[in-house]
Amino acid sequence: MASSHSSSPVPQGSSRDVFFKKEVDPTKHIRPVQSLPDVCPKEPTGDSNSLCVTPSLVTDQHRWTIYHSKVNLPAALNDPRLAKRESDFFTKTWGLDFVDTEVIPSFYLPQISKEHFTVYQQEISQKEKTHERCKNICPPKDTFDRTLLHTHDKSRTDLEQVPKIFMKPDFALDDSLTFNSVLPWSHFNTAGGKGNRDAASSKLLQEKLSHYLDIVEVNIAHQISLRSEAFFHAMTSQHELQDYLKKTSQAVKMLRDKIAQIDKVMCEGSLHILRLALTRNNCVKVYNKLKLMATVHQTQPTVQVLLSTSEFVGALDLIATTQEVLQQELQGIHSFRHLGSQLCELEKLIDKMMIAEFSTYSHSDLNRPLDDDCQILEEERLVSLVFGLLKQRKLNFLEIYSEEMIITAKNIIKQCVINKVSQIEEIDTDVIVKLADQMRMLNFPQWFDLLKDIFSKFTIFLQRVKATLNIIHSVVLSVLDKNRRTRELEEISQQKNAAKDNSLDTEVAYLIHEGLFISDAFNESELTPIAIDTTSQRNASPNSEPCSSDSVSEPECTTDSSSSKEQTSSSATPGGVDMMVNEDMKLTDLELEKLANNIQELLYSASDICHDRAVKFLMSRAKDGFLEKLNSTEFITLSRLMETFILDTEHICGRKSMSLLGALQSQANKFVNRFHEERKTKLSLLLDNERWKQADVPAEFQDLVDSISDGKIALPEKKSGVMEERKPAEVLIVEGQQYAVVGTVLLLIRIILEYCQCVDNIPSVTTDMLTRLSDLLKYFNSRSCQLVLGAGALQVVGLKTITTKNLALSSRCLQLIVHYIPVIRAHFEARLQPKQYSMLRHFDHITKDYHDHIAEISAKLVAIMDSLFDKLLSKYEVKAPVPSACFRNICKQMAKMHEAIFDLLPEEQTQMLFLRINASYKLHLKKQLSHLNVINDGGPQNGLVTADVAFYTGNLQALKGLKDLDLNMSEIWEQKR
């Protein structure tokens, strides 16, 4: 195996050509491959046991080590348990019973012979001949014979005598350990009478080191001799190289002379022109820089002038532009080192001035006379202030405006009260000091006029606030719109620039003069007109200084430098004021949208403020129960005024405020409670004093009923003069039917209409009114039942007895109320929300209760006659005379009953009632006849009974309205078994 550390080519044996040459005996022609020892080995030779036991690639390259084990893989795979060694290690795991068999050649693989390589040998034969010829001309330098090999082995053995410490790469005698190893101190210790022996040891050490030196020198000389041919060849090549370099130097000199002549003739003039152009451009830049410095120097006086005229936006733009110029174009100028901090302080001062100015403007705008027709005060001033505040991100100006609105709302009420109180002579302001107490001295008409004046002032106040906030809102939206359009233009510009960059030629001019690309000089001269065109737009700004007439200084003659990115565009507000929209507003779209929403919320807040102040004004007047003492007309008037104000503010601000509406609802609830309690108390008093006699119907009540018949439920207006000529009627005519009623029911009808009209006037109390009206109707039903059916009127009013006429009159009154319940239900249903329709079930329950009451009255009338029949017929005897006294009494009582109810109840109800009475009569008569054992046998008793029954039938049918009544008297006889 050849050494990998040899610096010379590895010698190759003749076995490399075996494949192409005639086969020879390898024992005769192949010899061990040897390599020369390295001239500078990385590890020293010597005694391996004295220094290191680690295998060395230099000393042990021909000796087997543990690193050679990697090539003996078959030996590692052999199974030592086998009795015989296997020829193929792949079969070691096939078991002891495996028998080797001859592998049959595959039919699919061809037999390869030397004839297959004939074509290949013919192709490379020419190349092989050339290779052999070159090898004969330049024989290998590393071909050794036996003598050289023997010499190499000898020199190798000599080198091994040299200790390896001398061969180490880090060998240095300044190291104490190395020095002690090479020169032990024991050789130089002369103390103790051992001088002769130490001297001998030192001499021996010197001779040993000299011997090591001789060995190394001999080996070096040997290595040099082996490479002598290379040394001679290098010397020969050195002479040839010197001649070649001499010729090259002469050619370079001639080329330089030609280039110098070309440079003098063709380039010097052009470069001089370019140098002059660069110098001129530099002079122009210096001149413009000086002019720019002069302009910047005038910034502070200019800002003071702008602030004196309240041009805050212009002053801020000038400061921002100056700061940008200082940071970009005048950076490092010593004379301006303090100007930046001064401008920052000036900017903070402007922020405070703008906030103070906006506060002053808000106070002036909101506190000016409300009769002024001007909606917006100094619109241009407002726009300028808003732009300045937006530019500086001072977004708390809306809070300032909100606080001013609260103060103004308080002052409006206070001033209105003062003006109204001063007009009333009855109020002594010296005695009554507090303004609230003075206000409570006003009666309802005066207080109502005051409230109406306050509402009108609040309406004007909200209109002004809306106009002002609309201007602020339009400014914010214009800035937002400009930001979006600017962003779109930048995106389009970036796309165009990207396309332009892709189309540009990428070649670069490498000709350099004084550290600058010549192409840069041309580019700067080309860009100068573009910079002039760009800055000429900024020179038109109202905040810029007048420019010089020199066209060269135009690009930077103002504080708006060419590096500034500020652009302005004009847009018009709703008021017609042109606004300069600045791109450098420092506000994001999200912040601007949030600010726009806050402006709208501020308008809603203004409406809430007015409503809150109005509520406090109402509550201060309601402390002594003033509002609860209002009558229906007054409260309805007040309610309509408040609802009108609520609608006006909703129309102005776009949202309904709930505070005043809640106060109105609260007062309405109190009004409804008082309204209901008054009517219920009144109805209770009427029922307690009602004697249940038929009352005359005044003409106004008939008109009231007629108005309901026309489809509208409302109290008719009183007609003076006409009511006195019309006499009261005996009955109430409703849709062609006559109703005999008591006076309480007439007043109840009016009370019901008052409930319905109150719902029309105050829609917010519809549900409460429905509940209260249901309660009122239930109260009338239950109370009338107690007084009539329960005979409560005997103790309350002092009636002697409850007559059939009282009962019939009570039934007819209930029927009248039942007649109007569907009308009342429809009236409330039209004014309820669909989700509130479930409340209409109260009317269904009331109707059922009234019908039950009417049925109980009818049953009571029948029961009265039933007890009478039972009393009279129990004493009936079948004997002469005919008709008997019993039947005469029965017919008399029936006539009285008819007389009592016929004029009160309709004819149909009278007939139905007498049919039920006749059924009771037949039942009692049948029972008595059965008791007397009188049958329908045609005998004398049967004849007497038939005559009495005929008398009863004739008298009953003779009554008015009962002629066609089917009495069917045959049912009195029992059926024959």
XYZ file of N, CA, C and O in Angstrom, residues 388-504:
468
model
N -54.938 72.983 11.557
C -53.766 73.050 12.421
C -53.807 72.006 13.530
O -52.802 71.349 13.816
N -54.974 71.820 14.137
C -55.099 70.833 15.210
C -54.935 69.411 14.689
O -54.341 68.559 15.355
N -55.448 69.149 13.501
C -55.263 67.829 12.908
C -53.793 67.590 12.565
O -53.281 66.477 12.746
N -53.141 68.596 12.065
C -51.730 68.460 11.704
C -50.885 68.126 12.926
O -49.938 67.341 12.844
N -51.236 68.697 14.060
C -50.482 68.475 15.294
C -51.047 67.336 16.138
O -50.614 67.126 17.259
N -52.048 66.631 15.596
C -52.653 65.487 16.301
C -53.265 65.895 17.635
O -53.309 65.099 18.583
N -53.749 67.106 17.738
C -54.431 67.576 18.945
C -55.921 67.279 18.791
O -56.722 68.141 18.421
N -56.265 66.042 19.052
C -57.639 65.592 18.807
C -58.558 65.830 19.992
O -59.733 65.469 19.938
N -58.042 66.421 21.064
C -58.889 66.677 22.229
C -59.696 67.957 22.094
O -60.346 68.380 23.052
N -59.638 68.601 20.930
C -60.412 69.838 20.770
C -61.910 69.554 20.809
O -62.707 70.439 21.121
N -62.316 68.304 20.485
C -63.739 67.959 20.585
C -64.207 67.969 22.039
O -65.355 68.330 22.322
N -63.323 67.604 22.961
C -63.682 67.665 24.377
C -63.877 69.117 24.819
O -64.783 69.412 25.611
N -63.051 70.009 24.298
C -63.207 71.432 24.614
C -64.567 71.928 24.121
O -65.287 72.641 24.832
N -64.918 71.522 22.908
C -66.203 71.949 22.347
C -67.365 71.356 23.150
O -68.381 72.016 23.365
N -67.199 70.099 23.598
C -68.261 69.463 24.394
C -68.456 70.188 25.723
O -69.601 70.435 26.146
N -67.386 70.545 26.392
C -67.507 71.277 27.655
C -68.172 72.636 27.443
O -69.000 73.070 28.255
N -67.828 73.274 26.344
C -68.435 74.573 26.063
C -69.930 74.430 25.772
O -70.729 75.299 26.117
N -70.327 73.305 25.139
C -71.751 73.073 24.879
C -72.529 72.936 26.188
O -73.641 73.459 26.317
N -71.947 72.219 27.160
C -72.633 72.047 28.441
C -72.834 73.395 29.130
O -73.925 73.704 29.639
N -71.782 74.203 29.130
C -71.886 75.527 29.772
C -72.919 76.389 29.061
O -73.736 77.081 29.688
N -72.925 76.342 27.739
C -73.874 77.159 26.967
C -75.308 76.715 27.221
O -76.209 77.552 27.337
N -75.546 75.406 27.288
C -76.906 74.907 27.544
C -77.412 75.398 28.902
O -78.582 75.795 29.049
N -76.535 75.383 29.904
C -76.936 75.903 31.214
C -77.271 77.390 31.127
O -78.273 77.863 31.696
N -76.439 78.128 30.412
C -76.657 79.577 30.310
C -77.941 79.908 29.561
O -78.598 80.912 29.860
N -78.294 79.072 28.572
C -79.526 79.334 27.808
C -80.734 79.251 28.734
O -81.609 80.146 28.733
N -80.810 78.193 29.536
C -81.944 78.062 30.457
C -81.945 79.196 31.476
O -82.987 79.807 31.774
N -80.777 79.491 32.003
C -80.689 80.540 33.010
C -81.129 81.881 32.445
O -81.905 82.623 33.080
N -80.683 82.211 31.232
C -81.038 83.495 30.634
C -82.520 83.552 30.306
O -83.169 84.596 30.498
N -83.078 82.444 29.825
C -84.517 82.434 29.520
C -85.347 82.632 30.792
O -86.353 83.373 30.784
N -84.950 81.998 31.882
C -85.684 82.153 33.145
C -85.587 83.596 33.633
O -86.583 84.194 34.086
N -84.390 84.165 33.557
C -84.217 85.559 33.991
C -85.091 86.499 33.178
O -85.767 87.404 33.717
N -85.102 86.296 31.865
C -85.912 87.168 31.005
C -87.396 87.032 31.313
O -88.138 88.027 31.333
N -87.847 85.791 31.573
C -89.265 85.578 31.822
C -89.667 86.126 33.192
O -90.719 86.765 33.333
N -88.836 85.903 34.192
C -89.155 86.378 35.538
C -89.161 87.901 35.591
O -89.996 88.518 36.289
N -88.275 88.499 34.831
C -88.224 89.971 34.837
C -89.482 90.588 34.246
O -89.800 91.758 34.508
N -90.224 89.836 33.432
C -91.444 90.352 32.822
C -92.659 90.216 33.737
O -93.687 90.826 33.478
N -92.547 89.422 34.785
C -93.664 89.205 35.706
C -93.506 90.180 36.876
O -92.537 90.104 37.646
N -94.469 91.073 37.011
C -94.387 92.072 38.065
C -94.736 91.506 39.431
O -94.328 92.059 40.460
N -95.504 90.406 39.466
C -95.934 89.860 40.748
C -94.788 89.226 41.525
O -94.884 89.002 42.731
N -93.696 88.927 40.864
C -92.574 88.252 41.524
C -91.594 89.297 42.022
O -91.063 90.098 41.237
N -91.378 89.300 43.324
C -90.437 90.239 43.944
C -89.074 89.553 44.031
O -88.855 88.655 44.847
N -88.178 89.954 43.176
C -86.853 89.323 43.130
C -86.028 89.639 44.366
O -85.055 88.930 44.660
N -86.393 90.702 45.073
C -85.638 91.034 46.285
C -85.973 90.065 47.423
O -85.119 89.747 48.254
N -87.217 89.651 47.472
C -87.640 88.731 48.527
C -87.267 87.300 48.165
O -86.707 86.551 48.974
N -87.556 86.914 46.941
C -87.236 85.566 46.467
C -85.931 85.675 45.687
O -85.894 86.155 44.549
N -84.882 85.237 46.322
C -83.547 85.444 45.743
C -83.211 84.356 44.727
O -82.699 84.647 43.636
N -83.466 83.085 45.060
C -83.072 81.986 44.178
C -83.880 82.001 42.897
O -85.090 82.211 42.906
N -83.187 81.744 41.824
C -83.825 81.777 40.515
C -84.818 80.617 40.371
O -85.875 80.779 39.743
N -84.511 79.476 40.964
C -85.434 78.334 40.876
C -86.735 78.633 41.609
O -87.833 78.287 41.134
N -86.637 79.305 42.765
C -87.852 79.668 43.493
C -88.668 80.690 42.718
O -89.904 80.653 42.715
N -87.985 81.614 42.062
C -88.702 82.593 41.225
C -89.421 81.899 40.081
O -90.558 82.263 39.736
N -88.767 80.885 39.506
C -89.392 80.160 38.403
C -90.627 79.400 38.878
O -91.624 79.281 38.147
N -90.616 78.891 40.110
C -91.757 78.137 40.628
C -92.956 79.037 40.925
O -94.057 78.531 41.138
N -92.751 80.338 40.947
C -93.860 81.265 41.161
C -94.705 81.463 39.911
O -95.783 82.043 39.975
N -94.234 80.979 38.777
C -94.983 81.150 37.525
C -96.160 80.190 37.488
O -96.077 79.046 37.957
N -97.269 80.654 36.937
C -98.409 79.759 36.716
C -98.171 78.957 35.444
O -97.160 79.136 34.753
N -99.120 78.072 35.132
C -98.881 77.169 34.010
C -98.727 77.901 32.672
O -97.789 77.593 31.916
N -99.593 78.842 32.299
C -99.383 79.527 31.014
C -98.027 80.231 30.943
O -97.350 80.168 29.900
N -97.624 80.885 32.032
C -96.332 81.566 32.019
C -95.183 80.558 31.948
O -94.233 80.742 31.183
N -95.285 79.512 32.740
C -94.222 78.491 32.719
C -94.194 77.765 31.378
O -93.106 77.428 30.872
N -95.362 77.550 30.785
C -95.414 76.900 29.477
C -94.747 77.772 28.409
O -94.015 77.255 27.544
N -95.003 79.066 28.460
C -94.342 79.969 27.508
C -92.826 79.959 27.710
O -92.053 80.012 26.733
N -92.396 79.901 28.973
C -90.958 79.822 29.264
C -90.353 78.542 28.695
O -89.281 78.567 28.052
N -91.027 77.422 28.903
C -90.522 76.140 28.376
C -90.491 76.155 26.848
O -89.539 75.655 26.228
N -91.502 76.760 26.261
C -91.536 76.841 24.808
C -90.379 77.685 24.282
O -89.743 77.346 23.269
N -90.058 78.768 24.983
C -88.932 79.611 24.592
C -87.609 78.861 24.737
O -86.720 78.961 23.875
N -87.474 78.089 25.824
C -86.252 77.304 26.024
C -86.081 76.278 24.905
O -84.982 76.106 24.355
N -87.171 75.604 24.557
C -87.087 74.601 23.489
C -86.697 75.247 22.160
O -85.906 74.686 21.389
N -87.248 76.404 21.861
C -86.901 77.088 20.611
C -85.430 77.497 20.603
O -84.741 77.376 19.581
N -84.936 77.994 21.762
C -83.519 78.371 21.841
C -82.633 77.134 21.700
O -81.584 77.186 21.040
N -83.040 76.051 22.303
C -82.260 74.819 22.180
C -82.234 74.335 20.730
O -81.212 73.802 20.256
N -83.334 74.490 20.031
C -83.374 74.075 18.625
C -82.382 74.880 17.799
O -81.621 74.322 16.980
N -82.372 76.204 18.002
C -81.405 77.050 17.282
C -79.979 76.681 17.686
O -79.062 76.622 16.848
N -79.788 76.431 18.970
C -78.468 76.049 19.477
C -77.971 74.769 18.816
O -76.812 74.684 18.371
N -78.840 73.770 18.679
C -78.446 72.514 18.043
C -78.173 72.702 16.556
O -77.277 72.058 15.993
N -78.928 73.570 15.904
C -78.672 73.836 14.486
C -77.297 74.462 14.288
O -76.573 74.126 13.339
N -76.914 75.364 15.186
C -75.581 75.973 15.084
C -74.486 74.940 15.357
O -73.459 74.918 14.669
N -74.712 74.128 16.378
C -73.726 73.084 16.677
C -73.577 72.145 15.490
O -72.457 71.764 15.109
N -74.689 71.772 14.887
C -74.632 70.873 13.734
C -73.880 71.519 12.583
O -73.064 70.860 11.911
N -74.127 72.810 12.316
C -73.430 73.490 11.222
C -71.931 73.523 11.486
O -71.124 73.263 10.579
N -71.543 73.832 12.720
C -70.117 73.876 13.048
C -69.481 72.498 12.933
O -68.396 72.341 12.354
N -70.149 71.492 13.476
C -69.600 70.141 13.404
C -69.575 69.615 11.982
O -68.707 68.803 11.634
N -70.506 70.057 11.139
C -70.458 69.660 9.725
C -69.212 70.201 9.042
O -68.596 69.510 8.208
N -68.813 71.432 9.386
C -67.589 71.996 8.807
C -66.383 71.179 9.272
O -65.509 70.809 8.468
N -66.327 70.881 10.569
C -65.212 70.076 11.093
C -65.214 68.694 10.454
O -64.162 68.165 10.062
N -66.392 68.106 10.307
C -66.509 66.779 9.703
C -66.058 66.792 8.249
O -65.367 65.868 7.781
N -66.416 67.846 7.509
C -65.999 67.939 6.111
C -64.485 68.090 5.994
O -63.873 67.536 5.077
N -63.873 68.812 6.942
C -62.415 68.948 6.926
C -61.762 67.587 7.153
O -60.823 67.204 6.442
N -62.264 66.840 8.120
C -61.696 65.520 8.409
C -61.870 64.592 7.212
O -60.935 63.875 6.823
N -63.038 64.615 6.594
C -63.270 63.748 5.436
C -62.406 64.144 4.247
O -61.952 63.284 3.484
N -62.180 65.445 4.079
C -61.325 65.889 2.976
C -59.888 65.413 3.182
O -59.217 64.983 2.238
N -59.416 65.474 4.422
C -58.073 64.973 4.715
C -58.015 63.463 4.480
O -57.048 62.952 3.890
N -59.038 62.748 4.907
C -59.080 61.305 4.700
C -59.114 60.955 3.216
O -58.395 60.059 2.750
N -59.910 61.689 2.456
C -59.989 61.445 1.021
C -58.662 61.746 0.351
O -58.215 61.012 -0.542
N -58.012 62.827 0.769
C -56.719 63.178 0.179
C -55.677 62.122 0.504
O -54.848 61.765 -0.358
N -55.692 61.600 1.707
C -54.742 60.540 2.071
C -54.935 59.307 1.184
O -53.962 58.698 0.714
N -56.173 58.955 0.943
C -56.425 57.776 0.114
C -55.999 58.005 -1.330
O -55.378 57.146 -1.958
N -56.321 59.199 -1.860
C -55.926 59.478 -3.242
C -54.410 59.548 -3.373
O -53.847 59.099 -4.365
N -53.743 60.111 -2.367
C -52.279 60.173 -2.400
C -51.681 58.777 -2.364
O -50.714 58.488 -3.084
N -52.248 57.908 -1.543
C -51.742 56.539 -1.474
C -51.947 55.813 -2.800
O -51.075 55.058 -3.252
N -53.083 56.043 -3.439
C -53.314 55.424 -4.751
C -52.323 55.928 -5.789
O -51.786 55.153 -6.584
N -52.063 57.247 -5.778
C -51.094 57.812 -6.725
C -49.699 57.263 -6.463
O -48.941 57.004 -7.416
N -49.341 57.091 -5.193
C -48.021 56.533 -4.888
C -47.911 55.100 -5.388
O -46.858 54.701 -5.917
N -48.969 54.328 -5.229
C -48.928 52.953 -5.725
C -48.791 52.923 -7.241
O -48.008 52.140 -7.786
N -49.523 53.803 -7.927
C -49.405 53.863 -9.388
C -47.999 54.292 -9.789
O -47.394 53.747 -10.721
N -47.443 55.288 -9.071
C -46.091 55.766 -9.372
C -45.062 54.677 -9.141
O -44.119 54.519 -9.931
N -45.213 53.903 -8.071
C -44.277 52.818 -7.812
C -44.336 51.761 -8.903
O -43.306 51.233 -9.329
N -45.529 51.476 -9.379
C -45.660 50.503 -10.462
C -44.983 51.002 -11.735
O -44.280 50.263 -12.420
N -45.178 52.305 -12.038
C -44.540 52.869 -13.228
C -43.024 52.874 -13.089
O -42.298 52.560 -14.038
N -42.525 53.241 -11.901
C -41.080 53.266 -11.692
C -40.483 51.870 -11.808
O -39.388 51.689 -12.350
N -41.206 50.878 -11.274
C -40.713 49.509 -11.386
C -40.629 49.075 -12.845
O -39.652 48.450 -13.276
N -41.649 49.436 -13.631
C -41.621 49.097 -15.050
C -40.502 49.840 -15.774
O -39.832 49.296 -16.658
N -40.282 51.091 -15.381
C -39.231 51.883 -16.014
C -37.854 51.340 -15.672
O -36.960 51.274 -16.521
N -37.658 50.929 -14.413
C -36.363 50.374 -14.014
C -36.053 49.091 -14.762
O -34.893 48.807 -15.091
N -37.084 48.308 -15.021
C -36.851 47.058 -15.749
C -36.446 47.306 -17.188
O -35.767 46.490 -17.795
N -36.892 48.429 -17.764
C -36.598 48.736 -19.168
C -35.289 49.493 -19.361
O -34.822 49.654 -20.482
N -34.685 49.989 -18.299
C -33.439 50.751 -18.432
C -32.275 49.827 -18.777
O -32.248 48.655 -18.409
